[in-house]
Amino acid sequence: MRSRYWIAALTASMVAVTATSTPARAVDWHTVASWTMGEGPGSRVMRDGSGNGLDGTVGSEVVPSGGTYGFARLEPDTPPAHPQHLVVVPDYPDLDPGDRDYAFSVRLRTAAPFGNVVQKGQATVAGGSFKMQLPGGKVQCWFRGSAGQLMVTAPRPINDRAWHTISCLRYRSGASVAVDGVVVASKSGPTGTISNAWPLSIGGKTTCDQIEVGCDYFAGELDWVTVHTPAYAW
């Protein structure tokens, strides 16, 4: 079931973008990381099921249930910061898009109209950055690289307490967002190379104080997070 969701989302997005850009055909997906979040209560290690060993550290305020991770609601821009609200995966080269096509997907449910779900780097860090966030409950995918930045926003909010599968996709010619296997928004333009020395964080920002820099903490449940890069036949 989980594989079906992310494959449908990525395939739909690839077709939508490549239909109006470089003629390429996606033939396979390389799994960079697959965090199924199946660890039991009290676990402080998020295991990577891809075989690449990209395990993460689960903060003490994150609640593994044996099938999902729970993140309590924390009010935006209200000190103090809660670094234990995050899951953090150390920096690893394959977690950076570089100049490749790149996709990351999550399955989540939330009632909150805010929060950063996944990100690597922050707005002004060297090497670029990317993230998935939920302002007003609408999914936004943001990619910032050496050639520019793109923000793609879904038209409808998903903070309806139902489970949704979401994919953010960056291509050399643009970016798109897919919700439940359907591309709902896309934007053309280059972003160039994205490669930074920051960890990948799940649930909010790693460097913030809730005063000058908001931590944008996610509130809700996550079922899984995956990172993929595509292979092409030309």
PDB file of C-alpha atoms in Angstrom:
ATOM      1  CA  MET A   1       0.000   0.000   0.000  1.00  0.00           C
ATOM      2  CA  ARG A   2       2.717   2.497   0.942  1.00  0.00           C
ATOM      3  CA  SER A   3       4.745   1.794  -2.217  1.00  0.00           C
ATOM      4  CA  ARG A   4       1.644   2.195  -4.374  1.00  0.00           C
ATOM      5  CA  TYR A   5       0.992   5.676  -2.988  1.00  0.00           C
ATOM      6  CA  TRP A   6       4.421   7.162  -3.574  1.00  0.00           C
ATOM      7  CA  ILE A   7       4.927   5.488  -6.952  1.00  0.00           C
ATOM      8  CA  ALA A   8       1.589   6.882  -8.167  1.00  0.00           C
ATOM      9  CA  ALA A   9       2.453  10.365  -6.966  1.00  0.00           C
ATOM     10  CA  LEU A  10       5.930  10.410  -8.468  1.00  0.00           C
ATOM     11  CA  THR A  11       4.856   8.905 -11.783  1.00  0.00           C
ATOM     12  CA  ALA A  12       1.991  11.381 -12.180  1.00  0.00           C
ATOM     13  CA  SER A  13       4.266  14.303 -11.416  1.00  0.00           C
ATOM     14  CA  MET A  14       6.996  13.132 -13.785  1.00  0.00           C
ATOM     15  CA  VAL A  15       4.494  12.793 -16.631  1.00  0.00           C
ATOM     16  CA  ALA A  16       3.042  16.240 -15.969  1.00  0.00           C
ATOM     17  CA  VAL A  17       6.401  17.996 -15.921  1.00  0.00           C
ATOM     18  CA  THR A  18       8.226  16.178 -18.711  1.00  0.00           C
ATOM     19  CA  ALA A  19       5.234  16.528 -21.024  1.00  0.00           C
ATOM     20  CA  THR A  20       6.034  20.236 -21.332  1.00  0.00           C
ATOM     21  CA  SER A  21       9.805  20.170 -20.904  1.00  0.00           C
ATOM     22  CA  THR A  22      12.683  17.871 -21.773  1.00  0.00           C
ATOM     23  CA  PRO A  23      11.388  14.702 -23.470  1.00  0.00           C
ATOM     24  CA  ALA A  24      12.454  11.988 -21.062  1.00  0.00           C
ATOM     25  CA  ARG A  25      10.879   8.807 -19.843  1.00  0.00           C
ATOM     26  CA  ALA A  26      11.118   7.707 -16.213  1.00  0.00           C
ATOM     27  CA  VAL A  27      11.901   4.019 -16.082  1.00  0.00           C
ATOM     28  CA  ASP A  28      12.964   3.434 -12.506  1.00  0.00           C
ATOM     29  CA  TRP A  29      13.273   5.087  -9.100  1.00  0.00           C
ATOM     30  CA  HIS A  30      16.292   4.893  -6.848  1.00  0.00           C
ATOM     31  CA  THR A  31      15.377   4.920  -3.159  1.00  0.00           C
ATOM     32  CA  VAL A  32      17.733   7.187  -1.258  1.00  0.00           C
ATOM     33  CA  ALA A  33      15.905   6.787   2.069  1.00  0.00           C
ATOM     34  CA  SER A  34      12.747   5.095   3.313  1.00  0.00           C
ATOM     35  CA  TRP A  35      11.648   5.873   6.855  1.00  0.00           C
ATOM     36  CA  THR A  36       8.544   3.798   7.619  1.00  0.00           C
ATOM     37  CA  MET A  37       8.255   5.078  11.210  1.00  0.00           C
ATOM     38  CA  GLY A  38       7.228   1.695  12.530  1.00  0.00           C
ATOM     39  CA  GLU A  39       9.346   1.879  15.681  1.00  0.00           C
ATOM     40  CA  GLY A  40       7.603   1.253  18.979  1.00  0.00           C
ATOM     41  CA  PRO A  41       6.945   3.593  21.916  1.00  0.00           C
ATOM     42  CA  GLY A  42      10.076   5.065  23.439  1.00  0.00           C
ATOM     43  CA  SER A  43      12.277   4.444  20.401  1.00  0.00           C
ATOM     44  CA  ARG A  44      14.829   7.167  19.768  1.00  0.00           C
ATOM     45  CA  VAL A  45      16.178   5.856  16.449  1.00  0.00           C
ATOM     46  CA  MET A  46      14.287   6.192  13.165  1.00  0.00           C
ATOM     47  CA  ARG A  47      15.408   3.304  10.965  1.00  0.00           C
ATOM     48  CA  ASP A  48      16.039   3.689   7.254  1.00  0.00           C
ATOM     49  CA  GLY A  49      14.566   0.756   5.338  1.00  0.00           C
ATOM     50  CA  SER A  50      16.349   1.543   2.067  1.00  0.00           C
ATOM     51  CA  GLY A  51      19.525  -0.299   3.000  1.00  0.00           C
ATOM     52  CA  ASN A  52      21.560   2.912   2.841  1.00  0.00           C
ATOM     53  CA  GLY A  53      21.821   3.271   6.612  1.00  0.00           C
ATOM     54  CA  LEU A  54      20.412   6.798   6.853  1.00  0.00           C
ATOM     55  CA  ASP A  55      18.975   6.433  10.335  1.00  0.00           C
ATOM     56  CA  GLY A  56      17.714   9.465  12.252  1.00  0.00           C
ATOM     57  CA  THR A  57      17.500  10.559  15.883  1.00  0.00           C
ATOM     58  CA  VAL A  58      13.976  10.833  17.309  1.00  0.00           C
ATOM     59  CA  GLY A  59      13.538  13.704  19.749  1.00  0.00           C
ATOM     60  CA  SER A  60      12.075  12.947  23.165  1.00  0.00           C
ATOM     61  CA  GLU A  61       8.922  14.986  22.386  1.00  0.00           C
ATOM     62  CA  VAL A  62       8.147  12.882  19.297  1.00  0.00           C
ATOM     63  CA  VAL A  63       5.859   9.922  20.035  1.00  0.00           C
ATOM     64  CA  PRO A  64       6.427   6.702  18.053  1.00  0.00           C
ATOM     65  CA  SER A  65       3.393   4.424  18.276  1.00  0.00           C
ATOM     66  CA  GLY A  66       4.563   1.353  16.374  1.00  0.00           C
ATOM     67  CA  GLY A  67       3.038   2.623  13.136  1.00  0.00           C
ATOM     68  CA  THR A  68       3.217   6.423  13.130  1.00  0.00           C
ATOM     69  CA  TYR A  69       5.079   9.288  14.779  1.00  0.00           C
ATOM     70  CA  GLY A  70       3.036  11.864  16.695  1.00  0.00           C
ATOM     71  CA  PHE A  71       3.961  15.541  16.981  1.00  0.00           C
ATOM     72  CA  ALA A  72       2.128  17.665  19.560  1.00  0.00           C
ATOM     73  CA  ARG A  73       0.843  21.126  18.692  1.00  0.00           C
ATOM     74  CA  LEU A  74       3.205  23.966  19.627  1.00  0.00           C
ATOM     75  CA  GLU A  75       2.061  27.521  18.987  1.00  0.00           C
ATOM     76  CA  PRO A  76       3.961  29.349  16.219  1.00  0.00           C
ATOM     77  CA  ASP A  77       6.552  31.943  17.264  1.00  0.00           C
ATOM     78  CA  THR A  78       6.004  31.254  20.958  1.00  0.00           C
ATOM     79  CA  PRO A  79       9.212  30.661  22.969  1.00  0.00           C
ATOM     80  CA  PRO A  80      10.955  28.589  24.021  1.00  0.00           C
ATOM     81  CA  ALA A  81      12.280  26.494  21.166  1.00  0.00           C
ATOM     82  CA  HIS A  82      11.689  22.722  21.400  1.00  0.00           C
ATOM     83  CA  PRO A  83      14.594  20.945  19.670  1.00  0.00           C
ATOM     84  CA  GLN A  84      13.286  17.585  20.949  1.00  0.00           C
ATOM     85  CA  HIS A  85      10.178  18.070  18.772  1.00  0.00           C
ATOM     86  CA  LEU A  86      12.222  16.995  15.728  1.00  0.00           C
ATOM     87  CA  VAL A  87      13.547  13.911  14.012  1.00  0.00           C
ATOM     88  CA  VAL A  88      17.014  14.680  12.641  1.00  0.00           C
ATOM     89  CA  VAL A  89      18.961  12.746   9.998  1.00  0.00           C
ATOM     90  CA  PRO A  90      22.663  13.669   9.682  1.00  0.00           C
ATOM     91  CA  ASP A  91      23.921  15.286   6.489  1.00  0.00           C
ATOM     92  CA  TYR A  92      24.586  12.779   3.726  1.00  0.00           C
ATOM     93  CA  PRO A  93      25.453  13.586   0.072  1.00  0.00           C
ATOM     94  CA  ASP A  94      22.563  11.653  -1.465  1.00  0.00           C
ATOM     95  CA  LEU A  95      20.043  13.611   0.624  1.00  0.00           C
ATOM     96  CA  ASP A  96      21.001  16.706  -1.397  1.00  0.00           C
ATOM     97  CA  PRO A  97      19.340  17.121  -4.798  1.00  0.00           C
ATOM     98  CA  GLY A  98      22.567  18.386  -6.353  1.00  0.00           C
ATOM     99  CA  ASP A  99      21.680  19.163  -9.962  1.00  0.00           C
ATOM    100  CA  ARG A 100      19.531  16.016 -10.335  1.00  0.00           C
ATOM    101  CA  ASP A 101      15.807  15.545 -10.468  1.00  0.00           C
ATOM    102  CA  TYR A 102      14.714  14.840  -6.909  1.00  0.00           C
ATOM    103  CA  ALA A 103      11.579  13.884  -4.997  1.00  0.00           C
ATOM    104  CA  PHE A 104      10.530  13.455  -1.391  1.00  0.00           C
ATOM    105  CA  SER A 105       7.175  12.176  -0.203  1.00  0.00           C
ATOM    106  CA  VAL A 106       5.274  11.879   3.072  1.00  0.00           C
ATOM    107  CA  ARG A 107       2.039  10.429   4.357  1.00  0.00           C
ATOM    108  CA  LEU A 108       0.516  12.612   7.066  1.00  0.00           C
ATOM    109  CA  ARG A 109      -2.590  13.850   8.773  1.00  0.00           C
ATOM    110  CA  THR A 110      -3.020  17.117  10.614  1.00  0.00           C
ATOM    111  CA  ALA A 111      -5.564  19.653  11.777  1.00  0.00           C
ATOM    112  CA  ALA A 112      -3.027  22.474  12.107  1.00  0.00           C
ATOM    113  CA  PRO A 113      -2.762  25.289   9.526  1.00  0.00           C
ATOM    114  CA  PHE A 114       1.033  25.567   9.836  1.00  0.00           C
ATOM    115  CA  GLY A 115       4.259  23.647  10.167  1.00  0.00           C
ATOM    116  CA  ASN A 116       7.362  22.543   8.277  1.00  0.00           C
ATOM    117  CA  VAL A 117       7.154  18.833   7.571  1.00  0.00           C
ATOM    118  CA  VAL A 118      10.532  18.054   5.980  1.00  0.00           C
ATOM    119  CA  GLN A 119      13.474  20.305   5.193  1.00  0.00           C
ATOM    120  CA  LYS A 120      17.207  20.364   4.623  1.00  0.00           C
ATOM    121  CA  GLY A 121      18.808  23.727   5.220  1.00  0.00           C
ATOM    122  CA  GLN A 122      17.093  27.028   5.911  1.00  0.00           C
ATOM    123  CA  ALA A 123      16.337  30.186   3.945  1.00  0.00           C
ATOM    124  CA  THR A 124      19.783  31.779   3.784  1.00  0.00           C
ATOM    125  CA  VAL A 125      22.237  28.883   4.243  1.00  0.00           C
ATOM    126  CA  ALA A 126      25.063  28.345   1.788  1.00  0.00           C
ATOM    127  CA  GLY A 127      24.436  25.672  -0.825  1.00  0.00           C
ATOM    128  CA  GLY A 128      20.667  26.135  -1.071  1.00  0.00           C
ATOM    129  CA  SER A 129      17.813  24.372   0.703  1.00  0.00           C
ATOM    130  CA  PHE A 130      14.441  22.712   0.266  1.00  0.00           C
ATOM    131  CA  LYS A 131      11.354  22.057   2.359  1.00  0.00           C
ATOM    132  CA  MET A 132       7.708  21.031   2.534  1.00  0.00           C
ATOM    133  CA  GLN A 133       5.523  23.311   4.654  1.00  0.00           C
ATOM    134  CA  LEU A 134       1.823  23.859   5.403  1.00  0.00           C
ATOM    135  CA  PRO A 135       0.970  27.586   5.627  1.00  0.00           C
ATOM    136  CA  GLY A 136      -2.785  27.937   5.957  1.00  0.00           C
ATOM    137  CA  GLY A 137      -2.995  24.149   5.679  1.00  0.00           C
ATOM    138  CA  LYS A 138      -1.919  24.248   2.021  1.00  0.00           C
ATOM    139  CA  VAL A 139       1.085  22.214   0.952  1.00  0.00           C
ATOM    140  CA  GLN A 140       4.031  24.264  -0.289  1.00  0.00           C
ATOM    141  CA  CYS A 141       7.157  22.780  -1.844  1.00  0.00           C
ATOM    142  CA  TRP A 142      10.147  25.124  -1.890  1.00  0.00           C
ATOM    143  CA  PHE A 143      13.483  24.585  -3.619  1.00  0.00           C
ATOM    144  CA  ARG A 144      16.344  27.119  -3.546  1.00  0.00           C
ATOM    145  CA  GLY A 145      19.530  26.516  -5.499  1.00  0.00           C
ATOM    146  CA  SER A 146      22.408  28.112  -7.369  1.00  0.00           C
ATOM    147  CA  ALA A 147      20.184  29.228 -10.283  1.00  0.00           C
ATOM    148  CA  GLY A 148      17.153  30.485  -8.383  1.00  0.00           C
ATOM    149  CA  GLN A 149      14.232  29.364  -6.258  1.00  0.00           C
ATOM    150  CA  LEU A 150      10.737  28.010  -6.820  1.00  0.00           C
ATOM    151  CA  MET A 151       7.747  27.844  -4.474  1.00  0.00           C
ATOM    152  CA  VAL A 152       4.865  25.614  -5.573  1.00  0.00           C
ATOM    153  CA  THR A 153       1.604  25.812  -3.605  1.00  0.00           C
ATOM    154  CA  ALA A 154      -1.318  23.372  -3.636  1.00  0.00           C
ATOM    155  CA  PRO A 155      -4.669  25.109  -4.236  1.00  0.00           C
ATOM    156  CA  ARG A 156      -6.612  23.515  -1.373  1.00  0.00           C
ATOM    157  CA  PRO A 157      -5.767  22.935   2.300  1.00  0.00           C
ATOM    158  CA  ILE A 158      -5.207  19.388   3.580  1.00  0.00           C
ATOM    159  CA  ASN A 159      -5.447  20.045   7.354  1.00  0.00           C
ATOM    160  CA  ASP A 160      -8.720  18.099   7.527  1.00  0.00           C
ATOM    161  CA  ARG A 161      -7.620  15.320   9.938  1.00  0.00           C
ATOM    162  CA  ALA A 162      -7.583  12.824   7.037  1.00  0.00           C
ATOM    163  CA  TRP A 163      -4.529  10.935   5.787  1.00  0.00           C
ATOM    164  CA  HIS A 164      -2.861  12.399   2.695  1.00  0.00           C
ATOM    165  CA  THR A 165       0.134  11.370   0.625  1.00  0.00           C
ATOM    166  CA  ILE A 166       2.157  14.338  -0.593  1.00  0.00           C
ATOM    167  CA  SER A 167       5.140  14.540  -2.943  1.00  0.00           C
ATOM    168  CA  CYS A 168       7.453  17.466  -3.659  1.00  0.00           C
ATOM    169  CA  LEU A 169       9.362  17.122  -6.929  1.00  0.00           C
ATOM    170  CA  ARG A 170      12.230  19.204  -8.287  1.00  0.00           C
ATOM    171  CA  TYR A 171      13.260  18.931 -11.933  1.00  0.00           C
ATOM    172  CA  ARG A 172      15.947  20.745 -13.865  1.00  0.00           C
ATOM    173  CA  SER A 173      13.117  22.618 -15.599  1.00  0.00           C
ATOM    174  CA  GLY A 174      10.748  23.210 -12.677  1.00  0.00           C
ATOM    175  CA  ALA A 175       8.971  21.792  -9.652  1.00  0.00           C
ATOM    176  CA  SER A 176       5.596  20.307  -8.766  1.00  0.00           C
ATOM    177  CA  VAL A 177       3.497  19.101  -5.854  1.00  0.00           C
ATOM    178  CA  ALA A 178       1.275  16.019  -5.901  1.00  0.00           C
ATOM    179  CA  VAL A 179      -1.458  15.252  -3.362  1.00  0.00           C
ATOM    180  CA  ASP A 180      -2.839  11.705  -3.131  1.00  0.00           C
ATOM    181  CA  GLY A 181      -1.253  10.754  -6.455  1.00  0.00           C
ATOM    182  CA  VAL A 182      -2.519  13.773  -8.421  1.00  0.00           C
ATOM    183  CA  VAL A 183      -0.384  16.715  -9.525  1.00  0.00           C
ATOM    184  CA  VAL A 184      -2.152  19.804  -8.150  1.00  0.00           C
ATOM    185  CA  ALA A 185       0.375  22.549  -8.933  1.00  0.00           C
ATOM    186  CA  SER A 186       3.598  23.033 -10.871  1.00  0.00           C
ATOM    187  CA  LYS A 187       5.918  25.857 -11.845  1.00  0.00           C
ATOM    188  CA  SER A 188       8.614  26.161 -14.487  1.00  0.00           C
ATOM    189  CA  GLY A 189      12.091  27.555 -13.943  1.00  0.00           C
ATOM    190  CA  PRO A 190      15.599  26.427 -13.013  1.00  0.00           C
ATOM    191  CA  THR A 191      16.856  26.117  -9.460  1.00  0.00           C
ATOM    192  CA  GLY A 192      20.329  24.789 -10.223  1.00  0.00           C
ATOM    193  CA  THR A 193      22.430  22.889  -7.718  1.00  0.00           C
ATOM    194  CA  ILE A 194      21.184  22.316  -4.151  1.00  0.00           C
ATOM    195  CA  SER A 195      23.825  20.906  -1.834  1.00  0.00           C
ATOM    196  CA  ASN A 196      24.315  21.973   1.775  1.00  0.00           C
ATOM    197  CA  ALA A 197      25.997  20.633   4.900  1.00  0.00           C
ATOM    198  CA  TRP A 198      22.856  20.677   7.045  1.00  0.00           C
ATOM    199  CA  PRO A 199      20.977  17.677   8.449  1.00  0.00           C
ATOM    200  CA  LEU A 200      17.554  16.735   7.151  1.00  0.00           C
ATOM    201  CA  SER A 201      14.907  17.570   9.736  1.00  0.00           C
ATOM    202  CA  ILE A 202      11.380  16.260  10.126  1.00  0.00           C
ATOM    203  CA  GLY A 203       8.900  18.287  12.184  1.00  0.00           C
ATOM    204  CA  GLY A 204      10.444  21.779  12.054  1.00  0.00           C
ATOM    205  CA  LYS A 205      13.674  23.765  11.890  1.00  0.00           C
ATOM    206  CA  THR A 206      16.881  22.730  13.613  1.00  0.00           C
ATOM    207  CA  THR A 207      18.191  26.284  14.109  1.00  0.00           C
ATOM    208  CA  CYS A 208      15.579  28.647  15.547  1.00  0.00           C
ATOM    209  CA  ASP A 209      14.604  30.435  18.743  1.00  0.00           C
ATOM    210  CA  GLN A 210      10.861  31.145  18.290  1.00  0.00           C
ATOM    211  CA  ILE A 211      11.667  34.869  18.641  1.00  0.00           C
ATOM    212  CA  GLU A 212      13.766  36.078  15.716  1.00  0.00           C
ATOM    213  CA  VAL A 213      13.503  32.795  13.811  1.00  0.00           C
ATOM    214  CA  GLY A 214      10.318  30.752  14.098  1.00  0.00           C
ATOM    215  CA  CYS A 215      10.738  27.001  14.398  1.00  0.00           C
ATOM    216  CA  ASP A 216       7.599  26.218  12.328  1.00  0.00           C
ATOM    217  CA  TYR A 217       6.858  23.029  14.244  1.00  0.00           C
ATOM    218  CA  PHE A 218       4.633  20.442  12.559  1.00  0.00           C
ATOM    219  CA  ALA A 219       1.616  19.207  14.530  1.00  0.00           C
ATOM    220  CA  GLY A 220      -0.031  15.913  13.637  1.00  0.00           C
ATOM    221  CA  GLU A 221       0.994  12.409  12.643  1.00  0.00           C
ATOM    222  CA  LEU A 222       3.445  11.063  10.082  1.00  0.00           C
ATOM    223  CA  ASP A 223       3.202   7.557   8.667  1.00  0.00           C
ATOM    224  CA  TRP A 224       6.334   7.562   6.487  1.00  0.00           C
ATOM    225  CA  VAL A 225       8.841   9.720   4.634  1.00  0.00           C
ATOM    226  CA  THR A 226      10.754   8.695   1.494  1.00  0.00           C
ATOM    227  CA  VAL A 227      13.420  10.273  -0.729  1.00  0.00           C
ATOM    228  CA  HIS A 228      13.895   9.208  -4.360  1.00  0.00           C
ATOM    229  CA  THR A 229      15.863  10.086  -7.447  1.00  0.00           C
ATOM    230  CA  PRO A 230      14.734   8.908 -10.913  1.00  0.00           C
ATOM    231  CA  ALA A 231      16.606   7.086 -13.652  1.00  0.00           C
ATOM    232  CA  TYR A 232      15.936   7.840 -17.312  1.00  0.00           C
ATOM    233  CA  ALA A 233      16.026   6.175 -20.697  1.00  0.00           C
ATOM    234  CA  TRP A 234      16.770   8.767 -23.377  1.00  0.00           C
TER     235      TRP A 234
END
